[in-house]
Short mmCIF file of C-alpha atoms in Angstrom, two decimals:
data_model
loop_
_atom_site.label_atom_id
_atom_site.label_comp_id
_atom_site.label_asym_id
_atom_site.label_seq_id
_atom_site.Cartn_x
_atom_site.Cartn_y
_atom_site.Cartn_z
CA ASP K 1385 43.66 -69.58 31.83
CA VAL K 1386 43.30 -73.31 31.53
CA LYS K 1387 40.09 -74.55 32.97
CA VAL K 1388 39.43 -78.15 33.94
CA THR K 1389 35.98 -78.85 35.29
CA GLN K 1390 34.58 -81.96 36.91
CA SER K 1391 30.91 -82.85 36.88
CA SER K 1392 30.42 -83.11 40.64
CA ARG K 1393 32.25 -81.87 43.72
CA TYR K 1394 30.64 -84.39 46.05
CA LEU K 1395 29.00 -87.69 45.23
CA VAL K 1396 27.48 -90.42 47.40
CA LYS K 1397 26.76 -93.79 45.81
CA ARG K 1398 25.78 -97.23 47.01
CA THR K 1399 27.87 -100.37 46.68
CA GLY K 1400 27.31 -102.00 43.30
CA GLU K 1401 26.15 -98.87 41.52
CA LYS K 1402 27.68 -97.78 38.24
CA VAL K 1403 29.33 -94.38 38.65
CA PHE K 1404 30.30 -91.88 35.98
CA LEU K 1405 32.75 -89.07 36.67
CA GLU K 1406 33.13 -86.53 33.89
CA CYS K 1407 35.95 -84.14 33.17
CA VAL K 1408 36.08 -81.34 30.61
CA GLN K 1409 39.03 -79.14 29.67
CA ASP K 1410 38.85 -76.04 27.51
CA MET K 1411 42.46 -75.66 26.32
CA ASP K 1412 42.59 -78.21 23.52
CA HIS K 1413 45.04 -80.37 25.48
CA GLU K 1414 45.94 -83.73 24.01
CA ASN K 1415 46.66 -85.48 27.31
CA MET K 1416 44.10 -86.16 30.02
CA PHE K 1417 44.53 -88.06 33.27
CA TRP K 1418 42.49 -89.51 36.13
CA TYR K 1419 44.02 -89.82 39.60
CA ARG K 1420 42.77 -90.72 43.00
CA GLN K 1421 44.16 -89.12 46.12
CA ASP K 1422 44.19 -90.97 49.44
CA PRO K 1423 45.92 -89.87 52.66
CA GLY K 1424 49.53 -91.00 52.78
CA LEU K 1425 49.42 -92.42 49.26
CA GLY K 1426 49.71 -89.25 47.21
CA LEU K 1427 48.25 -89.03 43.73
CA ARG K 1428 47.92 -92.38 42.03
CA LEU K 1429 47.27 -92.58 38.31
CA ILE K 1430 44.25 -94.63 37.32
CA TYR K 1431 44.11 -94.10 33.53
CA PHE K 1432 45.31 -91.58 31.03
CA SER K 1433 44.64 -90.71 27.42
CA TYR K 1434 46.91 -89.03 24.88
CA ASP K 1435 44.35 -88.74 22.10
CA VAL K 1436 40.68 -89.23 21.31
CA LYS K 1437 39.65 -92.86 21.74
CA MET K 1438 43.12 -93.73 23.06
CA LYS K 1439 43.62 -94.87 26.64
CA GLU K 1440 46.40 -96.31 28.72
CA LYS K 1441 46.30 -97.98 32.12
CA GLY K 1442 47.95 -96.19 34.97
CA ASP K 1443 49.13 -97.70 38.22
CA ILE K 1444 45.76 -98.70 39.67
CA PRO K 1445 43.27 -99.38 36.84
CA GLU K 1446 41.44 -102.30 38.48
CA GLY K 1447 37.76 -101.62 38.94
CA TYR K 1448 37.79 -98.61 36.61
CA SER K 1449 37.33 -97.91 32.93
CA VAL K 1450 37.52 -94.70 30.88
CA SER K 1451 36.09 -93.18 27.78
CA ARG K 1452 37.38 -90.39 25.55
CA GLU K 1453 35.05 -89.78 22.64
CA LYS K 1454 35.89 -86.09 22.27
CA LYS K 1455 39.18 -84.32 22.80
CA GLU K 1456 37.89 -82.08 25.57
CA ARG K 1457 36.09 -84.76 27.58
CA PHE K 1458 37.46 -87.69 29.59
CA SER K 1459 35.14 -89.89 31.63
CA LEU K 1460 35.98 -92.26 34.46
CA ILE K 1461 33.61 -95.15 35.04
CA LEU K 1462 33.30 -97.30 38.12
CA GLU K 1463 31.49 -100.36 36.79
CA SER K 1464 30.37 -101.59 40.21
CA ALA K 1465 31.30 -99.21 43.00
CA SER K 1466 32.86 -100.65 46.13
CA THR K 1467 33.61 -99.08 49.50
CA ASN K 1468 37.37 -99.16 48.81
CA GLN K 1469 36.76 -96.75 45.93
CA THR K 1470 35.76 -94.04 48.38
CA SER K 1471 38.31 -91.35 47.58
CA MET K 1472 39.05 -87.95 46.06
CA TYR K 1473 39.14 -88.22 42.27
CA LEU K 1474 41.15 -85.69 40.32
CA CYS K 1475 41.20 -85.07 36.60
CA ALA K 1476 44.08 -83.30 34.86
CA SER K 1477 45.12 -82.27 31.38
CA SER K 1478 48.33 -81.22 29.67
CA ILE K 1479 49.70 -80.41 26.26
CA SER K 1480 51.71 -82.98 24.37
CA THR K 1481 54.80 -82.47 22.27
CA GLY K 1482 55.69 -86.13 21.98
CA TRP K 1483 59.02 -85.44 23.69
CA TYR K 1484 58.71 -83.12 26.69
CA SER K 1485 56.44 -83.25 29.69
CA TYR K 1486 54.64 -80.14 30.79
CA GLU K 1487 52.73 -79.23 33.89
CA GLN K 1488 49.34 -80.80 34.29
CA TYR K 1489 46.33 -78.66 35.11
CA PHE K 1490 43.93 -80.14 37.61
CA GLY K 1491 40.21 -79.90 38.13
CA PRO K 1492 38.72 -79.20 41.58
CA GLY K 1493 38.22 -82.88 42.35
CA THR K 1494 35.22 -85.09 43.13
CA ARG K 1495 34.88 -86.46 46.64
CA LEU K 1496 33.20 -89.83 46.12
CA THR K 1497 31.77 -91.76 49.02
CA VAL K 1498 30.56 -95.33 48.46
CA THR K 1499 28.32 -96.69 51.20
CA ASP F 157 57.88 -99.43 43.92
CA GLN F 158 57.73 -95.77 44.88
CA GLN F 159 59.91 -93.90 42.39
CA VAL F 160 59.28 -90.51 43.98
CA LYS F 161 59.35 -90.28 47.76
CA GLN F 162 58.50 -87.54 50.20
CA ASN F 163 59.61 -89.04 53.48
CA SER F 164 58.24 -86.32 55.74
CA PRO F 165 54.44 -86.53 55.97
CA SER F 166 54.24 -83.20 57.74
CA LEU F 167 56.19 -80.07 58.56
CA SER F 168 55.40 -77.20 60.89
CA VAL F 169 57.18 -73.83 60.74
CA GLN F 170 56.71 -70.38 62.19
CA GLU F 171 55.50 -67.55 60.00
CA GLY F 172 58.42 -65.65 58.51
CA ARG F 173 60.84 -68.57 58.75
CA ILE F 174 62.05 -70.82 55.95
CA SER F 175 60.14 -73.96 54.96
CA ILE F 176 62.15 -76.73 53.33
CA LEU F 177 60.30 -79.61 51.73
CA ASN F 178 62.27 -82.57 50.48
CA CYS F 179 61.79 -85.13 47.75
CA ASP F 180 63.89 -88.11 46.66
CA TYR F 181 63.66 -90.12 43.46
CA THR F 182 65.10 -93.42 42.33
CA ASN F 183 64.83 -93.30 38.54
CA SER F 184 67.97 -91.69 37.09
CA MET F 185 66.13 -91.15 33.80
CA PHE F 186 63.88 -88.51 35.33
CA ASP F 187 64.81 -85.12 33.93
CA TYR F 188 61.90 -82.82 34.70
CA PHE F 189 60.61 -82.11 38.18
CA LEU F 190 57.65 -80.15 39.47
CA TRP F 191 56.10 -79.02 42.74
CA TYR F 192 52.37 -78.70 43.27
CA LYS F 193 50.41 -77.18 46.13
CA LYS F 194 47.02 -78.50 47.19
CA TYR F 195 44.47 -76.97 49.52
CA PRO F 196 41.72 -79.17 51.01
CA ALA F 197 38.76 -79.74 48.67
CA GLU F 198 40.65 -78.21 45.73
CA GLY F 199 42.72 -79.63 42.91
CA PRO F 200 46.53 -79.32 42.99
CA THR F 201 47.97 -76.18 41.45
CA PHE F 202 51.33 -76.00 39.74
CA LEU F 203 53.95 -74.10 41.72
CA ILE F 204 57.38 -74.37 40.15
CA SER F 205 59.42 -76.73 38.00
CA ILE F 206 63.03 -77.48 37.18
CA SER F 207 64.78 -79.22 34.33
CA SER F 208 67.72 -81.51 34.97
CA ILE F 209 70.04 -79.13 33.11
CA LYS F 210 69.67 -76.70 36.02
CA ASP F 211 70.34 -77.06 39.72
CA LYS F 212 68.21 -74.16 40.89
CA ASN F 213 65.06 -72.34 39.82
CA GLU F 214 63.57 -69.40 41.63
CA ASP F 215 60.14 -67.79 41.49
CA GLY F 216 59.47 -65.15 44.10
CA ARG F 217 59.42 -66.76 47.54
CA PHE F 218 59.77 -70.26 46.06
CA THR F 219 63.07 -71.87 45.06
CA VAL F 220 63.59 -75.42 43.92
CA PHE F 221 67.01 -77.04 44.19
CA LEU F 222 68.02 -80.17 42.31
CA ASN F 223 70.90 -82.42 43.29
CA LYS F 224 71.15 -84.99 40.50
CA SER F 225 73.96 -87.01 42.03
CA ALA F 226 71.93 -87.49 45.20
CA LYS F 227 68.65 -87.84 43.28
CA HIS F 228 67.18 -85.25 45.59
CA LEU F 229 65.20 -82.07 45.18
CA SER F 230 63.94 -79.58 47.68
CA LEU F 231 61.49 -76.70 47.74
CA HIS F 232 62.39 -73.66 49.83
CA ILE F 233 59.72 -71.14 50.82
CA VAL F 234 61.07 -67.89 52.22
CA PRO F 235 59.49 -66.25 54.11
CA SER F 236 56.74 -68.71 54.96
CA GLN F 237 53.22 -67.33 55.29
CA PRO F 238 50.09 -68.83 56.88
CA GLY F 239 48.52 -69.01 53.41
CA ASP F 240 51.27 -71.45 52.41
CA SER F 241 49.70 -74.07 54.68
CA ALA F 242 48.77 -76.86 52.27
CA VAL F 243 49.85 -80.27 51.01
CA TYR F 244 52.86 -80.10 48.71
CA PHE F 245 53.50 -82.78 46.11
CA CYS F 246 56.67 -83.25 44.13
CA ALA F 247 56.47 -84.95 40.74
CA ALA F 248 58.90 -86.19 38.13
CA SER F 249 58.90 -87.26 34.53
CA GLU F 250 61.18 -88.53 31.83
CA ASN F 251 61.42 -86.61 28.58
CA GLY F 252 62.22 -88.37 25.34
CA SER F 253 60.74 -90.30 22.49
CA SER F 254 58.65 -92.45 24.80
CA ASN F 255 57.23 -89.50 26.69
CA THR F 256 53.51 -89.76 27.39
CA GLY F 257 53.16 -86.69 29.57
CA LYS F 258 52.84 -88.86 32.68
CA LEU F 259 54.02 -87.43 35.96
CA ILE F 260 55.04 -89.60 38.90
CA PHE F 261 53.93 -88.04 42.18
CA GLY F 262 55.26 -88.37 45.69
CA GLN F 263 53.04 -89.01 48.71
CA GLY F 264 52.86 -85.36 49.70
CA THR F 265 54.00 -83.30 52.69
CA THR F 266 51.53 -81.29 54.74
CA LEU F 267 52.98 -77.91 55.61
CA GLN F 268 51.56 -75.91 58.49
CA VAL F 269 52.73 -72.34 58.89
CA LYS F 270 51.90 -70.99 62.33
CA PRO F 271 51.18 -67.27 62.77
#
């Protein structure tokens, strides 16, 4: 079974703090993704990566950065947390064939509250 | 521009009856579609998918129908069970040489199955 783990289930941070969210997958997947989920807005893609050290902006990258130094690990960084970044953050991974999409496997999510 | 739309935010059905969740898309290049289920405080889990070469795919109580001309897909759950109460997301992607593994998600529909 594919396992995607996220470093924290719940996190409370103050405005202006730097926040690191970590994601690890154990299935040697090439692709990794960071989403945020907000009521009524669905899953919105923040950043994704298709290879080590490679990253691409998603639909809402502002205020975020990412790091992928190892294939199994994909980190999301909030440089200076703001209250509008309070959300559920979901990490996912998938295999890559360069042609077809496959289902993404999600971690349990991190509920981040910025006060 | 929302390329994948779930226009019903919520749906309530009686246990044992059929649940029908709908999804519309605007990009005619989409050729792979998925449904995910999400319980509160958990990550989404993959439910069922369909390729554009088919118009129906069935897996136990879950059937997905694809109407390419209408750019519409639906998920049928028969019979519905209280444990099916969750948020359901549809997603779409475009296969091909430019494929990055990205999925475009709808806003989600909250299904409540009443005992």
